[in-house]
Short mmCIF file of C-alpha atoms in Angstrom, two decimals:
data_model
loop_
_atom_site.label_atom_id
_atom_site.label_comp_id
_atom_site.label_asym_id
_atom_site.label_seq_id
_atom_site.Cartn_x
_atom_site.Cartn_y
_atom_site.Cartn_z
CA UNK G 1092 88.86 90.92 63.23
CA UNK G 1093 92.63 90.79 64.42
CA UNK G 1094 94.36 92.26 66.98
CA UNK G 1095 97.68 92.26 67.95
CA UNK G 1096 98.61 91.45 71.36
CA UNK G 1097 102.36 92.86 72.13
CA UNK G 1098 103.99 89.74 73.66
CA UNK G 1099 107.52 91.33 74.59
CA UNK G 1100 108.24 88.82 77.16
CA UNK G 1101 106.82 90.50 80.41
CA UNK G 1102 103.77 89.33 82.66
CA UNK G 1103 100.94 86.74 81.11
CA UNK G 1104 99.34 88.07 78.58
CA UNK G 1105 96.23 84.72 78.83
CA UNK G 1106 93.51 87.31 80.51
CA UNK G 1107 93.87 89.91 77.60
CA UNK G 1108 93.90 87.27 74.78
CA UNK G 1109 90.65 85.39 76.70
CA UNK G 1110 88.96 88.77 77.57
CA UNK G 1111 89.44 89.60 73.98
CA UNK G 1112 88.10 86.34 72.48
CA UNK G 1113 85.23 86.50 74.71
CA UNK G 1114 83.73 89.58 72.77
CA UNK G 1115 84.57 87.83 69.48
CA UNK G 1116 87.86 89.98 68.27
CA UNK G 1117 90.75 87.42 66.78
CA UNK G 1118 93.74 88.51 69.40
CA UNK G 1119 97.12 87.22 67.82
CA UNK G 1120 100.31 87.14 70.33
CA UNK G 1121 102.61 89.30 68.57
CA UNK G 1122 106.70 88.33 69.89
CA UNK G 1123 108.52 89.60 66.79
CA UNK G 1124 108.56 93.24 65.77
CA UNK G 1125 108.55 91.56 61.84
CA UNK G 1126 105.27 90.08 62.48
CA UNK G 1127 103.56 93.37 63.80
CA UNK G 1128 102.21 94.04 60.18
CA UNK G 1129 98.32 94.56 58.83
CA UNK G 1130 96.40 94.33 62.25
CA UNK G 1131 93.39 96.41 62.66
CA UNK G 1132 94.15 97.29 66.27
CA UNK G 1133 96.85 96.54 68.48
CA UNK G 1134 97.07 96.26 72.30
CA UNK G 1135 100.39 97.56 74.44
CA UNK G 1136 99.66 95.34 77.68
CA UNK G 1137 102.37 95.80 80.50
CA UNK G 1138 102.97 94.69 83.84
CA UNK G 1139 105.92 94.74 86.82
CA UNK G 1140 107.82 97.91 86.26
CA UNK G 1141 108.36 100.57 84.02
CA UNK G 1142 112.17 99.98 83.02
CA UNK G 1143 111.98 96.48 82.76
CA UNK G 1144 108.64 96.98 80.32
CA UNK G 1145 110.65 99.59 78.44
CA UNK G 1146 113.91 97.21 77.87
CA UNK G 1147 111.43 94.71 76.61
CA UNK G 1148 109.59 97.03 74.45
CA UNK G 1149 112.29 99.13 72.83
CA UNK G 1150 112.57 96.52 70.06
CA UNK G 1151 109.05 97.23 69.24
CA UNK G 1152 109.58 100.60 69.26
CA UNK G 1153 110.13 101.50 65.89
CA UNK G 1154 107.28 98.67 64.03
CA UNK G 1155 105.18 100.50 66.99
CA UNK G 1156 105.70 104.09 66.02
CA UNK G 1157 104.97 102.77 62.00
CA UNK G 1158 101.16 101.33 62.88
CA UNK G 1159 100.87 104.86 65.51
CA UNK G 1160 101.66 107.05 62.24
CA UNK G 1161 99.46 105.16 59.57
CA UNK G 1162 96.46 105.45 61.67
CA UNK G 1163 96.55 101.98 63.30
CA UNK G 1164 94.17 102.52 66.67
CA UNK G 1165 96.44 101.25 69.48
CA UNK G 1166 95.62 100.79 73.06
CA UNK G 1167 97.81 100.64 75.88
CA UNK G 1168 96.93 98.62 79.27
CA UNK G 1169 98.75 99.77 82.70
CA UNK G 1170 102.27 100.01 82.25
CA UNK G 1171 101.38 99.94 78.48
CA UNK G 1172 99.74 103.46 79.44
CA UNK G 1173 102.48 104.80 81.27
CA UNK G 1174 105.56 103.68 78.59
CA UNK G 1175 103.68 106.13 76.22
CA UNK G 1176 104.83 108.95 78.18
CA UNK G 1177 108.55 110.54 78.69
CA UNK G 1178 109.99 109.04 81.70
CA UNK G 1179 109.11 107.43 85.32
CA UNK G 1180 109.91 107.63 88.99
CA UNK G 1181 110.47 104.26 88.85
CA UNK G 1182 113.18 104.10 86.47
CA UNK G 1183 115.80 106.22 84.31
CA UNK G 1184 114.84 104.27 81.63
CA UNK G 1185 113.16 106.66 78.74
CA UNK G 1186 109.76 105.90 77.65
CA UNK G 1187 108.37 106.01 74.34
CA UNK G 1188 107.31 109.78 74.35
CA UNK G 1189 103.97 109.77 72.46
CA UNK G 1190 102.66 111.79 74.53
CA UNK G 1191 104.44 114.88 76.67
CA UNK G 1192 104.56 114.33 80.57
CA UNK G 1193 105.81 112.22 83.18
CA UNK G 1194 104.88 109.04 85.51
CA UNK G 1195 105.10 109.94 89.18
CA UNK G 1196 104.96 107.67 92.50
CA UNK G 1197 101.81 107.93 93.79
CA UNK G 1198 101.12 109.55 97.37
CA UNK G 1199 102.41 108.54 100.88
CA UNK G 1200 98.52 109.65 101.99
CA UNK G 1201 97.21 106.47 100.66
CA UNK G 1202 98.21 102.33 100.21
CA UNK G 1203 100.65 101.69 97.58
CA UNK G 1204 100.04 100.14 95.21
CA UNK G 1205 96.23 100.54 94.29
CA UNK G 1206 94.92 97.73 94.75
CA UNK G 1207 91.38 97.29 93.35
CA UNK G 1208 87.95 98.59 92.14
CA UNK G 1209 87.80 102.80 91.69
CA UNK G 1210 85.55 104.36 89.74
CA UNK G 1211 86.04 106.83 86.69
CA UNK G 1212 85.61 110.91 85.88
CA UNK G 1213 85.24 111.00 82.90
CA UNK G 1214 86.36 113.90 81.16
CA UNK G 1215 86.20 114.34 77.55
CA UNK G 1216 83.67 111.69 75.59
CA UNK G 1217 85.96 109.06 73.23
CA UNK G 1218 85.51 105.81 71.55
CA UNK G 1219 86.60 103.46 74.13
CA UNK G 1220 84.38 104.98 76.90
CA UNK G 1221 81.05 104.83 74.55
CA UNK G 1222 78.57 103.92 77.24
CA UNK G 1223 80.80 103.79 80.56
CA UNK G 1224 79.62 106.10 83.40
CA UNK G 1225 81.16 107.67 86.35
CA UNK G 1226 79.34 104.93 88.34
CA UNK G 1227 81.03 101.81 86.89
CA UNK G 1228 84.27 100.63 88.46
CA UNK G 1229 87.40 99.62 86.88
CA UNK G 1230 90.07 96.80 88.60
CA UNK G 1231 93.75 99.22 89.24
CA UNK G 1232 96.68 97.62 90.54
CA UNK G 1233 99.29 100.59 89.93
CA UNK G 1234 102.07 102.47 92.13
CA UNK G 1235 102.24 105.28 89.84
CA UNK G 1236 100.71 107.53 87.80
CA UNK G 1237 100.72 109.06 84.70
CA UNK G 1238 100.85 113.08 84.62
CA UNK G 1239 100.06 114.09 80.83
CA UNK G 1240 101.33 118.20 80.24
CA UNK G 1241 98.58 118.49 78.02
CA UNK G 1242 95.27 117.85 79.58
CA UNK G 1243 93.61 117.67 76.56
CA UNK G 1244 94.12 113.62 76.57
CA UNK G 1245 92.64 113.11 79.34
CA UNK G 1246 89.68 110.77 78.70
CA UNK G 1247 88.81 110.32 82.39
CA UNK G 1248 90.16 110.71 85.76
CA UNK G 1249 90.41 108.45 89.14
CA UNK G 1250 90.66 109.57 92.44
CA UNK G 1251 93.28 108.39 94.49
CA UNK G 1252 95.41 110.42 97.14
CA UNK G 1253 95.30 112.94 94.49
CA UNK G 1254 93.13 112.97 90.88
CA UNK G 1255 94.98 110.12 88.45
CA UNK G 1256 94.94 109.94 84.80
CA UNK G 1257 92.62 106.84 84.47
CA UNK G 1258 92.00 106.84 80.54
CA UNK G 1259 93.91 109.27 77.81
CA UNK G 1260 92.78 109.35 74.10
CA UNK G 1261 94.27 111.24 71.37
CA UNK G 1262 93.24 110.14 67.73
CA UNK G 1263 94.13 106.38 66.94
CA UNK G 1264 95.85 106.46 70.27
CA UNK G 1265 94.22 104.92 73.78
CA UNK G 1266 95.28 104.28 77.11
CA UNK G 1267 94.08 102.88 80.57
CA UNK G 1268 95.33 102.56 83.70
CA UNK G 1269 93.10 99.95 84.79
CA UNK G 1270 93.04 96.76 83.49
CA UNK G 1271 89.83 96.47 80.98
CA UNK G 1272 90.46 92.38 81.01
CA UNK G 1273 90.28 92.39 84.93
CA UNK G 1274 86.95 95.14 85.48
CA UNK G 1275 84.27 92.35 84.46
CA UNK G 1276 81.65 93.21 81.86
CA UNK G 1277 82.26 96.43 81.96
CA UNK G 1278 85.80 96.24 81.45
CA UNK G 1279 85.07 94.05 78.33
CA UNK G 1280 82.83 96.98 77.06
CA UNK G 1281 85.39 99.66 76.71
CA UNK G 1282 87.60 96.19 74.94
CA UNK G 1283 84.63 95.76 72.90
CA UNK G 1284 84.58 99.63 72.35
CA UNK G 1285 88.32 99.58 71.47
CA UNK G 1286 87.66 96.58 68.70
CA UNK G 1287 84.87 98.24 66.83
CA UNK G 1288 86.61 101.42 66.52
CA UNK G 1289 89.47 99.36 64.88
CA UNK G 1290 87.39 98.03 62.69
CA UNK G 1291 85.84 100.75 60.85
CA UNK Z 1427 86.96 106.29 95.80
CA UNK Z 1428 88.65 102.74 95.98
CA UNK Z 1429 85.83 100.52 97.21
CA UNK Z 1430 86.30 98.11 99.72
CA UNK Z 1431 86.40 93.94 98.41
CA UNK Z 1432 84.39 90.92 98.47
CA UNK Z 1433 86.59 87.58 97.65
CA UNK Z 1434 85.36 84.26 97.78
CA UNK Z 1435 87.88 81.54 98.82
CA UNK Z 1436 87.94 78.65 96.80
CA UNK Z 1437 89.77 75.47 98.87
CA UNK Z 1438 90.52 73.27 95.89
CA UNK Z 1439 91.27 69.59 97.04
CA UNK Z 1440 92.77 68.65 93.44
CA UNK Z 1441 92.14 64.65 93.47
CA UNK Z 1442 89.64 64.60 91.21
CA UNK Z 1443 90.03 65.70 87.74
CA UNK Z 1444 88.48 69.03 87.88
CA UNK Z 1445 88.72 69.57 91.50
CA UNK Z 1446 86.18 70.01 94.22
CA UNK Z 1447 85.65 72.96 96.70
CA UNK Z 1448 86.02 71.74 100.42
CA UNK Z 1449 85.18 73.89 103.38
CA UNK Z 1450 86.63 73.07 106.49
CA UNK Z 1451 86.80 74.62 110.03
CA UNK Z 1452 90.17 76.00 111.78
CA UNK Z 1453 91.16 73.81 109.21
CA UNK Z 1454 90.06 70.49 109.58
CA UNK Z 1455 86.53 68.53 109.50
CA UNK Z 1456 86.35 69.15 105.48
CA UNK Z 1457 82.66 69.49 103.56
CA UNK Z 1458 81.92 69.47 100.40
CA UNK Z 1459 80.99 72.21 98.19
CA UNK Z 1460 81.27 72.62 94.31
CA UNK Z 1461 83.61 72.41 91.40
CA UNK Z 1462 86.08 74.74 91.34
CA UNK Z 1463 85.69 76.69 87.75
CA UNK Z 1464 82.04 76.28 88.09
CA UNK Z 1465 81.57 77.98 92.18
CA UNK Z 1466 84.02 80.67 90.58
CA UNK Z 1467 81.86 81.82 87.62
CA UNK Z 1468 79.13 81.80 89.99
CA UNK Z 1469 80.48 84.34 92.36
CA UNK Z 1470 81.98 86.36 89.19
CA UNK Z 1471 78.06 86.60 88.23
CA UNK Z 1472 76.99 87.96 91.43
CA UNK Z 1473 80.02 90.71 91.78
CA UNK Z 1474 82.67 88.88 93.30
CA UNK Z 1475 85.73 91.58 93.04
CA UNK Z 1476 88.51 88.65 93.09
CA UNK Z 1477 88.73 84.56 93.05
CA UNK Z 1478 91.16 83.26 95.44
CA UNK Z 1479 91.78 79.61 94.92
CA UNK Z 1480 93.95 77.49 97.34
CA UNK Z 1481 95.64 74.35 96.70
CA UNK Z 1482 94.73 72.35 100.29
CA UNK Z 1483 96.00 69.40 99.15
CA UNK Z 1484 99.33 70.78 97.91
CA UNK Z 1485 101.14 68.35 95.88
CA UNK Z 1486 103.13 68.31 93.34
CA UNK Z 1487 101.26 65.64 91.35
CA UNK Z 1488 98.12 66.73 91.16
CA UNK Z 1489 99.93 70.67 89.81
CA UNK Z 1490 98.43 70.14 86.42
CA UNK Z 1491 94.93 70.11 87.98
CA UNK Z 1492 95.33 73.33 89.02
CA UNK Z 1493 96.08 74.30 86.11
CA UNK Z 1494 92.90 73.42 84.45
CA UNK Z 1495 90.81 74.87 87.08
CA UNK Z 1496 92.69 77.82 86.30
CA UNK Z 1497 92.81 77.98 82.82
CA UNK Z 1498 89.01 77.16 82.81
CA UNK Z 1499 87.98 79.25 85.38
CA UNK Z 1500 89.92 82.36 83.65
CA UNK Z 1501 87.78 81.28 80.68
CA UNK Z 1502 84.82 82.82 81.89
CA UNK Z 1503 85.45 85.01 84.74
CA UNK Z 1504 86.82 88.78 84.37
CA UNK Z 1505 88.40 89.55 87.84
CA UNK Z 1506 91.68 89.08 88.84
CA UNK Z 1507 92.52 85.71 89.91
CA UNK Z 1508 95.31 84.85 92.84
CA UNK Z 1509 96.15 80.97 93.36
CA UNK Z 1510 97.26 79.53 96.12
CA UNK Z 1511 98.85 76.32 97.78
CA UNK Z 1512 102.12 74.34 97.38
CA UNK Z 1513 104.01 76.94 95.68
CA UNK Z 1514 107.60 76.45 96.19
CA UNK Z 1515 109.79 77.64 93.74
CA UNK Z 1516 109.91 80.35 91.21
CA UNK Z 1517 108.99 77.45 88.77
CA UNK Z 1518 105.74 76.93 89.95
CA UNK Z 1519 105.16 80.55 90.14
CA UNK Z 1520 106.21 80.68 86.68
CA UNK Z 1521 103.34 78.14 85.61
CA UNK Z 1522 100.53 79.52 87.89
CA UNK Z 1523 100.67 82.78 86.01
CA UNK Z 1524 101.12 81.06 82.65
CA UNK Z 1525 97.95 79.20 83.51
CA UNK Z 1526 95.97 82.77 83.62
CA UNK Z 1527 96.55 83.38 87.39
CA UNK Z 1528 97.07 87.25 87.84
CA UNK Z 1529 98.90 87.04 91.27
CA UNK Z 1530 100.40 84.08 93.60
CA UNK Z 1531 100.01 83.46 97.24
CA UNK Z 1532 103.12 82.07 99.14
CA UNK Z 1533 102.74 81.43 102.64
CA UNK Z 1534 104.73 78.34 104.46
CA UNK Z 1535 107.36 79.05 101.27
CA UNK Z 1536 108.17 82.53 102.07
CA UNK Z 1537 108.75 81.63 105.38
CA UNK Z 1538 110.90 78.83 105.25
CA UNK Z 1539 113.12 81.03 101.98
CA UNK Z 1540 111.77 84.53 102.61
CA UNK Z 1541 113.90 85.79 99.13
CA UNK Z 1542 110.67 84.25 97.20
CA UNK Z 1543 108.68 87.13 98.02
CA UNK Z 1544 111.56 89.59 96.63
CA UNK Z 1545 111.97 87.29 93.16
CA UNK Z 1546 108.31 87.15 92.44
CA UNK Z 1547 107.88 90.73 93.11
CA UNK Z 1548 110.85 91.45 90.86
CA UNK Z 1549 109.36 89.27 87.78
CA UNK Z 1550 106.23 90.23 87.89
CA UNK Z 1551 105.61 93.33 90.46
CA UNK Z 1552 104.48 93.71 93.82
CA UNK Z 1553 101.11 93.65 92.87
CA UNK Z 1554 101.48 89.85 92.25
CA UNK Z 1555 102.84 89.10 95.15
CA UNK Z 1556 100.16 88.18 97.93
CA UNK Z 1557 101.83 87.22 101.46
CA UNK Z 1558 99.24 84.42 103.24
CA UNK Z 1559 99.82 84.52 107.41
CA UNK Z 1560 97.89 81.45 109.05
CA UNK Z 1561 97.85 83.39 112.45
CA UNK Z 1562 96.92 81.61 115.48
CA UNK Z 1563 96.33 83.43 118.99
CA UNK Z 1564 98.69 82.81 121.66
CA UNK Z 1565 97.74 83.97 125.00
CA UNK Z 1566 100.04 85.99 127.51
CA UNK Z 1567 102.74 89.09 126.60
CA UNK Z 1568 104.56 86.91 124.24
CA UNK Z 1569 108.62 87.79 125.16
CA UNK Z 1570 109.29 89.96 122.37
CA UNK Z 1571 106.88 89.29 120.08
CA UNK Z 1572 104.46 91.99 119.47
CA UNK Z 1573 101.62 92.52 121.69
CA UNK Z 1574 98.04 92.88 120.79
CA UNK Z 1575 95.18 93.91 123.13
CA UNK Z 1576 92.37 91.04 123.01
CA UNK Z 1577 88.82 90.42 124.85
CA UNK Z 1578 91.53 87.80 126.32
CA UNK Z 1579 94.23 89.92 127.60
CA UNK Z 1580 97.64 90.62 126.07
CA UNK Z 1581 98.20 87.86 123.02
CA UNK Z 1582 100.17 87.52 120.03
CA UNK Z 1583 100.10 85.92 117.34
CA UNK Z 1584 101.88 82.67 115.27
CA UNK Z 1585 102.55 81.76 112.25
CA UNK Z 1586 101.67 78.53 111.06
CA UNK Z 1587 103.81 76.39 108.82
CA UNK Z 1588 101.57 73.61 106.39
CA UNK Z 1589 98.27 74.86 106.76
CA UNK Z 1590 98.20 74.75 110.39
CA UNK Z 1591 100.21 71.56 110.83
CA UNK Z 1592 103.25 73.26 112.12
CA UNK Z 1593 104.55 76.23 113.96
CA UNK Z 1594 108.12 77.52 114.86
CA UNK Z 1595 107.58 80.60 116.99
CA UNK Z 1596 107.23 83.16 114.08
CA UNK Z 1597 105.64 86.67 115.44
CA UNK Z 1598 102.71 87.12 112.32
CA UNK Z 1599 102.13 90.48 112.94
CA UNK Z 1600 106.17 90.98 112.61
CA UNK Z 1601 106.36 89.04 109.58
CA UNK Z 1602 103.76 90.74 107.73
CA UNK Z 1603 105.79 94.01 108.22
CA UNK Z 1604 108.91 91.67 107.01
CA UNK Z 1605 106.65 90.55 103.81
CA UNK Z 1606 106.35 93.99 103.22
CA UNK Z 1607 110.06 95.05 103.39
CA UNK Z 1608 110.53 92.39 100.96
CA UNK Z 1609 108.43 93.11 98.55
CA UNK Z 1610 104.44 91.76 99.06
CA UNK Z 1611 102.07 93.83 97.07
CA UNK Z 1612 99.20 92.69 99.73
CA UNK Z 1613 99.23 90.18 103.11
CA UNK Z 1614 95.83 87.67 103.23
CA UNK Z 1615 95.58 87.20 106.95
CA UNK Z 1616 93.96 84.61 107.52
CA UNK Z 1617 92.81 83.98 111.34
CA UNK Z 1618 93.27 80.30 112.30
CA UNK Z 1619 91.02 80.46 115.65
CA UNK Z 1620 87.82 81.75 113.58
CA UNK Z 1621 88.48 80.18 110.28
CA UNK Z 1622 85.20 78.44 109.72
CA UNK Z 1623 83.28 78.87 112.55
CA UNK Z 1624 81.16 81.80 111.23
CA UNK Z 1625 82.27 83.31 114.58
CA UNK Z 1626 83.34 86.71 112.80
CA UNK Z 1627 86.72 87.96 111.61
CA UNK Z 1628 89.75 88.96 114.54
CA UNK Z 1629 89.46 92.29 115.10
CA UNK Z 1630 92.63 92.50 117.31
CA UNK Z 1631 94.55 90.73 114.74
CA UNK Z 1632 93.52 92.96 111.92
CA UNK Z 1633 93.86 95.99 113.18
CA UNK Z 1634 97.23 94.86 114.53
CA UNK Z 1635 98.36 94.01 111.09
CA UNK Z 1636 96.69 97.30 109.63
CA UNK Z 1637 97.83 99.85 111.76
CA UNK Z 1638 101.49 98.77 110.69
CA UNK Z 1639 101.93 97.74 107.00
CA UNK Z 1640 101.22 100.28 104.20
CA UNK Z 1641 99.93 97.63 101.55
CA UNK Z 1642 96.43 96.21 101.54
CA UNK Z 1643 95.38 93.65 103.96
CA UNK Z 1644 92.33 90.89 103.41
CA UNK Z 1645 91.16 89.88 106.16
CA UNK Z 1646 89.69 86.19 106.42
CA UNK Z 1647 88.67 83.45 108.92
CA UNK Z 1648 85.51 83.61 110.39
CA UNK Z 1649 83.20 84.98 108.09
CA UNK Z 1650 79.70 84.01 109.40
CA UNK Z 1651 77.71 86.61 107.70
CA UNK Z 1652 77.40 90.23 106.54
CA UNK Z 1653 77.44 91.97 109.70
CA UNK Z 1654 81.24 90.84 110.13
CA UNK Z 1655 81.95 91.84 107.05
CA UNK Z 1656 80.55 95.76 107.81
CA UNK Z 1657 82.28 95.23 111.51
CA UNK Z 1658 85.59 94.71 109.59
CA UNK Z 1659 85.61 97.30 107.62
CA UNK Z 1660 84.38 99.43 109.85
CA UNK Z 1661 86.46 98.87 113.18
CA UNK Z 1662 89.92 98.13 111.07
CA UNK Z 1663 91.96 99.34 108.51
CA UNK Z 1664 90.81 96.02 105.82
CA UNK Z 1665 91.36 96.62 102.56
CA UNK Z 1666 89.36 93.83 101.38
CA UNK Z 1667 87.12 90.71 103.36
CA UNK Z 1668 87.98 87.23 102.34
CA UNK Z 1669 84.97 84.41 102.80
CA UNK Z 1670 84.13 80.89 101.72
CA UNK Z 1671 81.43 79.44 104.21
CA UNK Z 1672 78.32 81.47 103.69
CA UNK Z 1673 78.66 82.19 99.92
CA UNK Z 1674 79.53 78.46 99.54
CA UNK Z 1675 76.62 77.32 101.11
CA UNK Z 1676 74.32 79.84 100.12
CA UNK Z 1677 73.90 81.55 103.48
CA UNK Z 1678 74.27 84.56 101.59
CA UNK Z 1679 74.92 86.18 97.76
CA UNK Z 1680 77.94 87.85 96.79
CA UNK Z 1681 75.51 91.24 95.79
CA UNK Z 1682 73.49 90.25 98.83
CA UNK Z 1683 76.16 90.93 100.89
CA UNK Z 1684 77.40 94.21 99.40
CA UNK Z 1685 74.43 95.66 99.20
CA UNK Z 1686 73.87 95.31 102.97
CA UNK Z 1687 76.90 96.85 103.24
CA UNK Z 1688 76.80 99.88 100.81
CA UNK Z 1689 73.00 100.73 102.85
CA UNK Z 1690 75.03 101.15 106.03
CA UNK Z 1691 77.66 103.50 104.13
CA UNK Z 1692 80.88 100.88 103.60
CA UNK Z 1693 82.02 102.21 99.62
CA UNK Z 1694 81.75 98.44 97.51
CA UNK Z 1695 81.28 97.73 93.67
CA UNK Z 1696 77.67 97.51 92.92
#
């Protein structure tokens, strides 16, 4: 089973590889567009902010948009969620646009950034959430938040100052804002989830 | 709702291969405890929210040990991982995170070169960025500094330089607001009076620190069991409780501990 790993030079990608060859997938560190070719899944991870991801990424962009079209499941991880949308707060830089909305700074009513466990809403059922409840808490660490336009995506929710887009799903496509690699076993569940979807 | 967090300290003393886990109280008279990797998949198991592992002994030498207590340690355990101890440049930043570390804590570093805090916060976000303040009481009004109510009168508090082996007059409670203007996604305040002596955490000096950053504080030093835990989080702002002592010698279990807490109504991670 392999899975590509977008290595485009931002943040350490050794949890996500680990956390994926803990539940037996083959994670491959992927550092050249040319070589993102015949995976069965690939993971967006993305840390620090959402301009400097997005200079990083743009390169990708194209070999990125090819596996999105031909039905590759992809799965995006933080600031690998939020890059799928228009545009952020936190930058001018433009985001991928996969899917219609923005990223907004979250509220001066709570601590920025979220730090920590939170638990999920979940919304609409998917593959990645097979078997995760609204009791099971997920690691954030995030200082904003993605606002999709259509609601529809919106695999489940976290509160937070005000409700946040915690998981969005839309065909082959899947994003968290948590980080699955950090949120212990069941974190490694909805990875788990993620890998056997790729592989049928 | 964001639940409150558990984190085990780890004190690594790196002169053996693997390392060992040392305990020692307001900083000196060190004990033995565990190996490093080993103590940290333990408290993973039993719903530890975050690893913390300091370098006590510090040196550059013995760097590459760290590194495999790291790398094994983020074999096996599934929670983010901040390291600790003798980091002083953007280098050695560099390699904690390559070794699997998911955020650094500067303390004596940041003070002496305060534009660390910025860089690391700039390469790898705020979030990675944990401020350490050894914070010993000082008693009287303090001339300037910032004043703090305590059983003991007016006080305020120091930073310390080397792990308590220096001071130069820095105002802690100041410089956590600083670490936050520079870029520190979190401050781990670490009392130096109660560290070890099971005595409970400083309320005064939490609550200080609380009331005036906006980023999340872990409180630590003193942990003696799970009623200063609930007391923490109860009578301060804590984002999070920091302890070594009484999970590493099996006083009491991670889940132990948060369950005592969630039956008198503090939101944890079950």
């Amino acid at each position: 089973m392999t899975i590509a790993v977008v290595d485009y030079g931002v943040g350490n990608l050794f949890s996500i590889k680990n956390a994926l060859e803990r539940i037996g997938a083959r994670p491959t560190l992927i550092t050249e567009p040319e070589s993102l070719t015949a995976f069965e899944g690939v993971v967006v991870p993305g840390v620090g902010s959402f301009g400097g991801c997005m200079r990083q990424l743009s390169r990708f962009e194209g070999v990125l948009r090819r596996a999105l079209d031909e039905g590759t499941p992809i799965l995006g991880i933080c600031v690998g969620m939020q890059v799928l949308f228009d545009g952020s707060e936190e930058s001018p830089e433009e985001g991928l646009g996969w899917i219609s909305g923005d990223v907004i700074r979250l509220p001066d009513s709570v601590l920025v950034p979220q730090m920590g466990w939170n638990t999920l809403s979940i919304k609409k059922e998917t593959e990645i959430l097979e078997g995760i409840s609204d009791e099971d808490f997920f690691y954030f660490v995030h200082s904003y938040a993605c606002v999709p336009e259509d609601r529809s995506v919106l695999a489940a929710t976290t509160e937070y100052g005000l409700e946040i887009a915690a998981a969005v799903s839309r065909d082959n496509l899947f994003a968290v804002q948590f980080h699955p690699e950090k949120s212990g076993v069941e974190g490694l569940n909805i990875l788990e989830n993620f890998v056997r979807f790729a592989r049928c | 709702m964001l639940a409150r967090r558990i984190i085990p300290c780890l004190d690594c003393d790196l002169a053996v291969p693997l390392g060992r886990v040392v305990k020692g109280i307001e900083f000196k008279q060190i004990r033995y405890a565990g190996v490093p990797w080993e103590l940290a998949t333990r408290y993973y198991e039993e719903g530890a929210d975050e690893i913390v592992f300091l370098d006590i002994t510090a040196s550059s030498d013995r760097r590459e040990t760290m590194f495999n207590v790291i790398r094994a340690t983020a074999k096996n355990v599934f929670i983010p991982l901040a390291v600790g101890g003798g980091i002083k440049s953007l280098d050695d930043v560099r390699s904690v995170f390559k070794a699997g570390a998911d955020k650094v804590t500067v303390n004596t570093t940041a003070l002496k070169r305060p534009g660390i805090i910025s860089e690391i916060a700039e390469e790898y976000g705020s979030q990675a960025c944990v401020v350490a303040i050894d914070a010993k009481r000082r008693d009287g009004p303090g001339d300037g500094r910032i004043s703090v109510p305590t059983p003991k009168g007016e006080s305020w508090f120091e930073c310390s330089f080397y792990g308590g082996r220096e001071f130069a007059g820095v105002d802690a409670v100041a410089w956590a607001m600083e670490a936050e203007e520079l870029g520190a996604g979190e401050i781990l305040l670490t009392s130096m009076d109660r560290d070890g002596t099971y005595d409970g955490f400083d309320l005064p000096l939490t609550g200080a620190v609380c009331e005036r950053v906006r980023i999340p504080v872990i409180a630590s030093g003193g942990c003696g069991n799970a009623e200063h835990i609930f007391e923490v989080f109860s009578k301060t702002g804590a984002s999070a409780a920091l302890a070594a002592s009484i999970f590493h010698y099996g006083e009491w279990g991670v889940h132990e501990v948060k369950r005592y807490l969630s039956d008198r109504g503090i939101h944890v991670r079950l």
